[in-house]
Short mmCIF file of C-alpha atoms in Angstrom, two decimals:
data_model
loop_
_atom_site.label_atom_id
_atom_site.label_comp_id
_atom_site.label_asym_id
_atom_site.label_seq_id
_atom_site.Cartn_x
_atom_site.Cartn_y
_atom_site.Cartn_z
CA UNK A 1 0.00 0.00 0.00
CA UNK A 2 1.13 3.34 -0.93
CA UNK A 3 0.44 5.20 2.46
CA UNK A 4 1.92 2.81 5.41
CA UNK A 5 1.52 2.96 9.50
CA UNK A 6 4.38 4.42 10.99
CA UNK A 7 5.24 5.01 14.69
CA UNK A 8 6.93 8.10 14.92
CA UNK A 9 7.67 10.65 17.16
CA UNK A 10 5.64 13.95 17.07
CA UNK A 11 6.87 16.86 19.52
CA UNK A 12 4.39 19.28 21.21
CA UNK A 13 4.47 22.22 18.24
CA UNK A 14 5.42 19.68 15.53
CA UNK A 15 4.19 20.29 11.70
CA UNK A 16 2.55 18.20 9.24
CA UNK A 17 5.78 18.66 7.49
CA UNK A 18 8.22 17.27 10.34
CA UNK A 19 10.91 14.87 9.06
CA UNK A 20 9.39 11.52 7.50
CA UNK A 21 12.51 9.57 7.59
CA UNK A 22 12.41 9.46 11.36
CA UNK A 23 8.46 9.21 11.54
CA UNK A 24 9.05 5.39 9.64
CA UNK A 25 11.82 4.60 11.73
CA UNK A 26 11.42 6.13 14.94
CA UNK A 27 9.86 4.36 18.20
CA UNK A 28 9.81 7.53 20.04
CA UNK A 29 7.02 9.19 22.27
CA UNK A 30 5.03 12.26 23.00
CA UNK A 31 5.31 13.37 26.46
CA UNK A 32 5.86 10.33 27.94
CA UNK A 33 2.54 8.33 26.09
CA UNK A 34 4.56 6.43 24.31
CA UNK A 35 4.59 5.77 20.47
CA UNK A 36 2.38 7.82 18.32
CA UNK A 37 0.32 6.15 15.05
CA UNK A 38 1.60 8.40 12.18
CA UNK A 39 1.28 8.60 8.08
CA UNK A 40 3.28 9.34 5.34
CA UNK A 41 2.01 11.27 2.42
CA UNK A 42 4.13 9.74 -0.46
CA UNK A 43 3.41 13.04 -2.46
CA UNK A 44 4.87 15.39 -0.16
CA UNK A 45 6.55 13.27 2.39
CA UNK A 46 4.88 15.11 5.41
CA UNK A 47 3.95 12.91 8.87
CA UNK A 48 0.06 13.65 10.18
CA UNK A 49 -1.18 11.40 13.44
CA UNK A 50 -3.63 9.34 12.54
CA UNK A 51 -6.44 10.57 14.63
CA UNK A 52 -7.67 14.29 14.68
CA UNK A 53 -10.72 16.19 15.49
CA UNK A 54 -13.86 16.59 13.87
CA UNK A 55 -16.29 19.39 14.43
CA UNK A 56 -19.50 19.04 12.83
CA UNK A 57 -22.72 20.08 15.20
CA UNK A 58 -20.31 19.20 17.70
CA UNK A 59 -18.69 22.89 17.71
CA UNK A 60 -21.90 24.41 16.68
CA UNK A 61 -23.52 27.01 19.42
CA UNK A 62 -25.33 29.31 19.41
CA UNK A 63 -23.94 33.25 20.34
CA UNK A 64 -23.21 33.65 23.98
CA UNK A 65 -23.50 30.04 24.73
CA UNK A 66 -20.72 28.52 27.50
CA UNK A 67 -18.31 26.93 25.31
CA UNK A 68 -15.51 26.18 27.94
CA UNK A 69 -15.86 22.26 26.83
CA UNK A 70 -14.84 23.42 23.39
CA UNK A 71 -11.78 24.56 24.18
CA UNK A 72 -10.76 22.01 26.59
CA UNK A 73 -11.79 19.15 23.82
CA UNK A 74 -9.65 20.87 21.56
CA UNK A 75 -6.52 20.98 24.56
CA UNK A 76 -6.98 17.12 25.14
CA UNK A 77 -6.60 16.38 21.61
CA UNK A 78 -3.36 18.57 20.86
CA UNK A 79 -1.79 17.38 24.56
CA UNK A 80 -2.75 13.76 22.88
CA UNK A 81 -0.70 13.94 19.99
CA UNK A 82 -3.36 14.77 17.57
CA UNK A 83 -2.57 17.87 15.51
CA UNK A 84 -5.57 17.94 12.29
CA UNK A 85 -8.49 19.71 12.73
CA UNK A 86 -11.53 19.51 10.15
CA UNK A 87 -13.87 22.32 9.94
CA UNK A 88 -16.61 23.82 7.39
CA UNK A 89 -17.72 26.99 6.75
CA UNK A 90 -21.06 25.25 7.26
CA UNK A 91 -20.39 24.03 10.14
CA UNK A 92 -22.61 27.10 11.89
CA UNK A 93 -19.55 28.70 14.64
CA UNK A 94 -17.44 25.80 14.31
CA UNK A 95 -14.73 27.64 12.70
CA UNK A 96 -15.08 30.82 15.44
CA UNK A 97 -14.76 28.52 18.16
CA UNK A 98 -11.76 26.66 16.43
CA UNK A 99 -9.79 29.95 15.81
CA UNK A 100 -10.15 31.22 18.88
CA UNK A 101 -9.68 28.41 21.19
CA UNK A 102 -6.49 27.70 18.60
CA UNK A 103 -5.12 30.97 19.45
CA UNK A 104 -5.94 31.11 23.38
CA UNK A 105 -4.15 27.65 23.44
CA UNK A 106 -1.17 29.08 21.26
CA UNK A 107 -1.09 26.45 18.11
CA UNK A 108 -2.96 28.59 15.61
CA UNK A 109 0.32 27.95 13.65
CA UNK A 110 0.84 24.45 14.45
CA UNK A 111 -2.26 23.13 13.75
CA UNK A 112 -3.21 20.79 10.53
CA UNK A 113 -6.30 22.76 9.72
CA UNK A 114 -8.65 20.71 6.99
CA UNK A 115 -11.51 23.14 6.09
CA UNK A 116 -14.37 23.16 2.94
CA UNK A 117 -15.64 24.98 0.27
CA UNK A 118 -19.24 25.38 -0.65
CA UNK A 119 -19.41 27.83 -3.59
CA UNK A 120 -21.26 27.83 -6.84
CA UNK A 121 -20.84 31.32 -7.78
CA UNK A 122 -23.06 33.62 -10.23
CA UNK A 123 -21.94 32.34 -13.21
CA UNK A 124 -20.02 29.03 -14.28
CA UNK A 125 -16.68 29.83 -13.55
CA UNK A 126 -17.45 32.20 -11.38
CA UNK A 127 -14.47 32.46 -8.31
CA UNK A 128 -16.55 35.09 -6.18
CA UNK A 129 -18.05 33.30 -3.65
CA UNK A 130 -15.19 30.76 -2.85
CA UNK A 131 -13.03 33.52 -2.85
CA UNK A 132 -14.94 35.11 0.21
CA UNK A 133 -15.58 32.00 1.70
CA UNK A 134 -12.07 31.67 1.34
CA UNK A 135 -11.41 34.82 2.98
CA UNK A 136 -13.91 34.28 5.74
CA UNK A 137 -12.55 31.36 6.83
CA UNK A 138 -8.65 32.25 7.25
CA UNK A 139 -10.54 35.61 9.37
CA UNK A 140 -12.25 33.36 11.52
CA UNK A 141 -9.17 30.70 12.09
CA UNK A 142 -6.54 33.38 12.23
CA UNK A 143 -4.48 32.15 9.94
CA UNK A 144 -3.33 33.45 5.92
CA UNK A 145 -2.95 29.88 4.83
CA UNK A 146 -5.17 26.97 5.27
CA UNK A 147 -3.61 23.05 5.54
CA UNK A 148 -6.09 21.16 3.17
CA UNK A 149 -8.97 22.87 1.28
CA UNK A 150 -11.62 20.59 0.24
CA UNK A 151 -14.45 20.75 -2.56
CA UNK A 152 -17.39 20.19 0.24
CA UNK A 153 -19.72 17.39 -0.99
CA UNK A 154 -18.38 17.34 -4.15
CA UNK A 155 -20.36 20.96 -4.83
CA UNK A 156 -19.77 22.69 -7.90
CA UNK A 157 -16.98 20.06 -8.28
CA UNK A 158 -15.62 20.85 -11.93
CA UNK A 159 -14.90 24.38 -11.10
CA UNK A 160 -14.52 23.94 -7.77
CA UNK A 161 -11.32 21.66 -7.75
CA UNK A 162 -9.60 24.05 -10.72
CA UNK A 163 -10.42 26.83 -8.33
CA UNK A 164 -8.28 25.05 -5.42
CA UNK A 165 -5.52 23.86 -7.65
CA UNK A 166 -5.05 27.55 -8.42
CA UNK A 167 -5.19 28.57 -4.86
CA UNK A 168 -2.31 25.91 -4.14
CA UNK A 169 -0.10 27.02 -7.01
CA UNK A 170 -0.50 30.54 -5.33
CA UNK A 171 0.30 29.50 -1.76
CA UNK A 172 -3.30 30.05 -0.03
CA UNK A 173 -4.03 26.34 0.44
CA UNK A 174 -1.47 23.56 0.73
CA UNK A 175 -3.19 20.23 -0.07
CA UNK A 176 -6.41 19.86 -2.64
CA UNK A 177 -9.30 17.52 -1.60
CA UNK A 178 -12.70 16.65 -2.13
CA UNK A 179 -14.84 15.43 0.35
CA UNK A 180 -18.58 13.15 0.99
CA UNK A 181 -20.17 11.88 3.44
CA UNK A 182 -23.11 9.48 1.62
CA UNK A 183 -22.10 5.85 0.09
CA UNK A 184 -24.11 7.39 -2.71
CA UNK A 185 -20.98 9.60 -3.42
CA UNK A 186 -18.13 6.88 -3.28
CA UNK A 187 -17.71 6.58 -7.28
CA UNK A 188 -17.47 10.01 -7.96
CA UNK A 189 -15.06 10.50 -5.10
CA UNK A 190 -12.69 8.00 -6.68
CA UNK A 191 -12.85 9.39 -10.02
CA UNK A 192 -11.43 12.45 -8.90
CA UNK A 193 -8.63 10.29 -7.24
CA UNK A 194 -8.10 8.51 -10.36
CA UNK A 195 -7.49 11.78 -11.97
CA UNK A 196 -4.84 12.73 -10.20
CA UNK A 197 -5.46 15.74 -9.59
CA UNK A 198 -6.49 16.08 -5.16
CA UNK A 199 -4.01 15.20 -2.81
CA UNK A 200 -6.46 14.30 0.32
CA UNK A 201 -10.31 12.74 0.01
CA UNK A 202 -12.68 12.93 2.95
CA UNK A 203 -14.79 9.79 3.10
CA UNK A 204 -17.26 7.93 5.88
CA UNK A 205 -15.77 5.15 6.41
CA UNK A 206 -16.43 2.86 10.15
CA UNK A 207 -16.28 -0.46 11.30
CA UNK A 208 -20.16 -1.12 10.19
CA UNK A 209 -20.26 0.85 7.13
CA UNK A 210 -16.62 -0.50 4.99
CA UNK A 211 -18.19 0.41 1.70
CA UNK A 212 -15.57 2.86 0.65
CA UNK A 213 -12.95 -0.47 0.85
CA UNK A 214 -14.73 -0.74 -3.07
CA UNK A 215 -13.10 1.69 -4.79
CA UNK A 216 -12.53 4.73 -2.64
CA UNK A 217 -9.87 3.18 -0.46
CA UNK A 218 -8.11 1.27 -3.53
CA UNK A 219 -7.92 4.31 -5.62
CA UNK A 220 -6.11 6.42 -2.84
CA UNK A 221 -3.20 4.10 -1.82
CA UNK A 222 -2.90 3.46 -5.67
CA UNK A 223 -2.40 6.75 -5.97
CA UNK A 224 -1.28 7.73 -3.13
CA UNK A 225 -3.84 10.51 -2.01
CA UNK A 226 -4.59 11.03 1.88
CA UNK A 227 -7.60 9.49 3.21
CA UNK A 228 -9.48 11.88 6.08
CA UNK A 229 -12.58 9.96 7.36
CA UNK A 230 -15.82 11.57 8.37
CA UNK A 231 -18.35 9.35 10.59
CA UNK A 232 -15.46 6.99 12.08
CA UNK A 233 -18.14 6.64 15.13
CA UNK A 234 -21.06 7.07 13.13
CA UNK A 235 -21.92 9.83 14.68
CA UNK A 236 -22.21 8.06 18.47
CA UNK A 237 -24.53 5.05 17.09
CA UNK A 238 -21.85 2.50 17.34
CA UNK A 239 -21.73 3.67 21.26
CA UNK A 240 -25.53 3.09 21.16
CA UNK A 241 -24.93 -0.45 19.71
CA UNK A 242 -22.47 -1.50 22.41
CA UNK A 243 -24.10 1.12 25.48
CA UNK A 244 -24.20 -0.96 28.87
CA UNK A 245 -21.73 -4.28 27.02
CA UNK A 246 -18.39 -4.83 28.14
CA UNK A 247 -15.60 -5.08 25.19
CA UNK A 248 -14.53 -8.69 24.22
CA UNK A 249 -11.49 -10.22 25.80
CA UNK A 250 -9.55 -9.75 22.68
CA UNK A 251 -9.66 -6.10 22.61
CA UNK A 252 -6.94 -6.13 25.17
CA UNK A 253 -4.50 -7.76 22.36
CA UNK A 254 -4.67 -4.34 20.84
CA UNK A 255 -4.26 -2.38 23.81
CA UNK A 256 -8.44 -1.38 23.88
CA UNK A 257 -9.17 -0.58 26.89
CA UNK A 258 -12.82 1.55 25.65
CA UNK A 259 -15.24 1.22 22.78
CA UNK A 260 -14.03 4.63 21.45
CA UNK A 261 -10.36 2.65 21.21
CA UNK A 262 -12.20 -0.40 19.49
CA UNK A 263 -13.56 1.35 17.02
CA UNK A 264 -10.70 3.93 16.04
CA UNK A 265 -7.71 1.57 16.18
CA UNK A 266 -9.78 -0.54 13.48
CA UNK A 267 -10.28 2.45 11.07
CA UNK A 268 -6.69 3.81 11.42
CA UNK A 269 -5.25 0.31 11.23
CA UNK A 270 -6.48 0.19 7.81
CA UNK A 271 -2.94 1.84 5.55
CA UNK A 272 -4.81 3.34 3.17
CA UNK A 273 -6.42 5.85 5.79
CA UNK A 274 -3.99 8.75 6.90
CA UNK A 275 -6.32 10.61 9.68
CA UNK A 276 -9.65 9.53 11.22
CA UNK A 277 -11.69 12.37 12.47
CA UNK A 278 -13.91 11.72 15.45
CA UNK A 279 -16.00 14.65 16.92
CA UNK A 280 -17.32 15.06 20.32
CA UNK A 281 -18.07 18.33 22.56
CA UNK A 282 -17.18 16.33 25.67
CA UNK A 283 -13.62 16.31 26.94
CA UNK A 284 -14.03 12.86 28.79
CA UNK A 285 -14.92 11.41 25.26
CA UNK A 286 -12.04 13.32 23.66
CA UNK A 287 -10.04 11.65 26.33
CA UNK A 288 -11.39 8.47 25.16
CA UNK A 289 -10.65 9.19 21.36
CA UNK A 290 -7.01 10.41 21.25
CA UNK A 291 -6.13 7.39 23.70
CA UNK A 292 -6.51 5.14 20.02
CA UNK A 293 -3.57 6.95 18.57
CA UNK A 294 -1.16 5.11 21.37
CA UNK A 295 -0.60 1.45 21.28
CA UNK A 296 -0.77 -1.48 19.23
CA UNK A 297 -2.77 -1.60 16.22
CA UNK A 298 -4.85 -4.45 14.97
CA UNK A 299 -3.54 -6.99 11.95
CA UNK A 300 -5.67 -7.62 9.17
CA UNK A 301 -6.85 -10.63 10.74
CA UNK A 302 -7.65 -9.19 13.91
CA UNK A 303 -9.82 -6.47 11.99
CA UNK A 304 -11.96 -9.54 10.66
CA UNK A 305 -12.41 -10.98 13.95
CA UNK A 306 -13.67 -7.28 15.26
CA UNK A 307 -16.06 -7.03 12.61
CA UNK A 308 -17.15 -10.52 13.32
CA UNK A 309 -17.99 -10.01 16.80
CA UNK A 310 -20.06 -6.58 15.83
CA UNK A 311 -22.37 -8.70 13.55
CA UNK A 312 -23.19 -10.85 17.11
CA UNK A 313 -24.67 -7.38 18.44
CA UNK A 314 -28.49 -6.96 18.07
CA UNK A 315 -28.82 -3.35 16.28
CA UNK A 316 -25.26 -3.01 14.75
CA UNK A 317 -26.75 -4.24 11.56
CA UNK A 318 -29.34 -1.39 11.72
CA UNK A 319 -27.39 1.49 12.59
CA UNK A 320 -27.87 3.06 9.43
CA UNK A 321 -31.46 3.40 10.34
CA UNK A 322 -30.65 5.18 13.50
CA UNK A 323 -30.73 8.91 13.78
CA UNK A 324 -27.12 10.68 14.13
CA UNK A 325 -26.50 11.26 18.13
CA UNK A 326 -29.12 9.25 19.28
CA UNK A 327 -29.99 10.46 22.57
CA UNK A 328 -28.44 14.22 22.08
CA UNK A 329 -29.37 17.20 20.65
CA UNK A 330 -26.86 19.84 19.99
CA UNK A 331 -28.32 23.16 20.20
CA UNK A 332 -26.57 25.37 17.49
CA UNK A 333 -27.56 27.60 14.46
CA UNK A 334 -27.44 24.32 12.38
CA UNK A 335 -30.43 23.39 14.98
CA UNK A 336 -31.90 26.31 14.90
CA UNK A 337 -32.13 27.18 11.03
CA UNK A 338 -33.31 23.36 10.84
CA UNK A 339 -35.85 23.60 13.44
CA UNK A 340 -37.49 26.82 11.92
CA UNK A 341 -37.15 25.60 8.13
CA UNK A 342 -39.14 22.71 9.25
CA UNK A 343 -41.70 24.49 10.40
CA UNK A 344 -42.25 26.79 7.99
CA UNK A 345 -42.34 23.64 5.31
#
């Protein structure tokens, strides 16, 4: 496979650039937590941790709301070792809450930011809106240069991506990507792979729903394209699933000592993926979630077996029928704009 596992060493304010020679080689560790799980981008020969934060609905609130849990979700994961963070101009006040919790915690620099781009302009061709959403975004995240920019859902994707691939030749994005979050989506997601022409694709991918092993995940170690993935809890419902069970003997073979573990360490032990993306607005959770980027990961074979013992569950099969966060309700303007849309419809 074109992107590998690596255990490398990753120091408090490292880059997604730090050395990759000594991220394959190195058995080092991050503030005493021992080995970190690392990737190699063949195309630019940067390091990224394998698990990194997510902030859909999670980081959504509405103005004046506490948000201290924000910022101390965002700590945990950058004292962890992780150092992406995904965000979306549609994410409602994700990306306020990112930028400034980024810059009260002093990484606004340091951080691997992955953000979107949702723009169909006036015209075909047109740049205008993705240039201000451009624009809005580095004001809200503080910074003049964002990590990976992504064509969000595949919107407006022709222009879209030749849009990004001029903003990379010019230095305001580093890395080109394209991004869903529906099965639906896969094929067109790896035709843009198989063009050669992104450098990262964001795709769900989870130990129930392995659909983008097809063609998605193929396609980008072929080519050797990073692999973000959305929904690597599906969205709390494989916590539902599993809510009151203990984990099976074998998890401790991996070093699982939570479900959050069980379920991470078997989507980043997968080499095609480079950085899983789990979201959560509770810092005991995030505590959970960064603990799967220390330790052994699980062999092929093991993978199988965890898979196996899933299908034993009553409900795992169904989880696509579930709602997102069952149980929760995250009051935010995505909420709120849903809420009143509904009712006027």
């Amino acid at each position: 496979m074109s992107l590998g596992v690596a255990m490398g060493t990753l120091a408090s304010g490292s880059l997604v650039g730090a050395a990759p020679a000594a991220a394959q080689s190195s058995t080092g560790t991050n503030a005493g937590m021992g080995p970190l799980a690392t990737r190699t981008l063949p195309r630019s020969g940067d390091t990224v941790p394998a698990i990194g934060l997510g902030t859909f609905l999670t980081f959504d609130r509405l103005p004046g709301a506490q948000r201290d849990d924000l910022r101390e979700v965002i700590r945990t994961y950058w004292d962890g070792g992780a150092r992406v963070i995904d965000t979306s101009p549609l994410y409602g006040t994700a990306e306020y809450c990112v930028g400034a919790f980024a810059s009260s915690l002093g990484i606004t620099d340091q951080v691997i930011l992955s953000n979107k781009v949702w723009s169909t302009g006036e015209f075909a061709g047109d740049e205008s809106h993705a240039i201000r959403s451009l624009e809005q975004s580095m004001g809200r995240l503080w910074r003049n240069q964002i990590d990976i920019m992504h064509c969000h859902s595949l919107t407006n994707v022709d222009n879209v991506v030749n849009i990004l691939r001029a903003w990379k030749k010019e230095g305001q994005i580093r890395y080109v990507g394209v991004t869903h979050h529906e099965n639906l989506y896969h094929d067109a997601l790896a035709s843009w792979i198989e063009r050669d022409v992104v450098d990262f694709v964001q795709v769900n991918y989870s130990i129930f729903n392995r659909h983008a092993e097809e063609r998605v995940l193929p396609a980008a170690a072929e080519r050797g394209v990073g692999v973000l993935v959305n929904m690597p809890l599906e969205k709390a419902r494989l916590h539902k699933v599993v809510e009151g069970r203990s984990l099976p003997d074998f998890a401790r073979e991996f070093g699982a000592e939570t479900w959050s573990q069980f379920f991470l360490k078997w989507v980043i032990a997968n080499p095609a993926i480079t950085c899983a993306l789990p979201s959560t607005s509770n810092p005991d959770h995030a505590r959970e979630n960064i603990a799967a980027l220390t330790g052994p990961l699980p062999d092929a074979a093991m993978r199988d077996r965890m898979v196996r013992h899933m299908e034993t569950i009553p409900g795992f099969n169904d989880i696509a029928k579930m709602p997102w966060y069952p149980d929760k309700t995250y009051e935010g303007t995505i909420r709120r704009a849903q809420v009143n849309l509904r009712a006027r419809s």
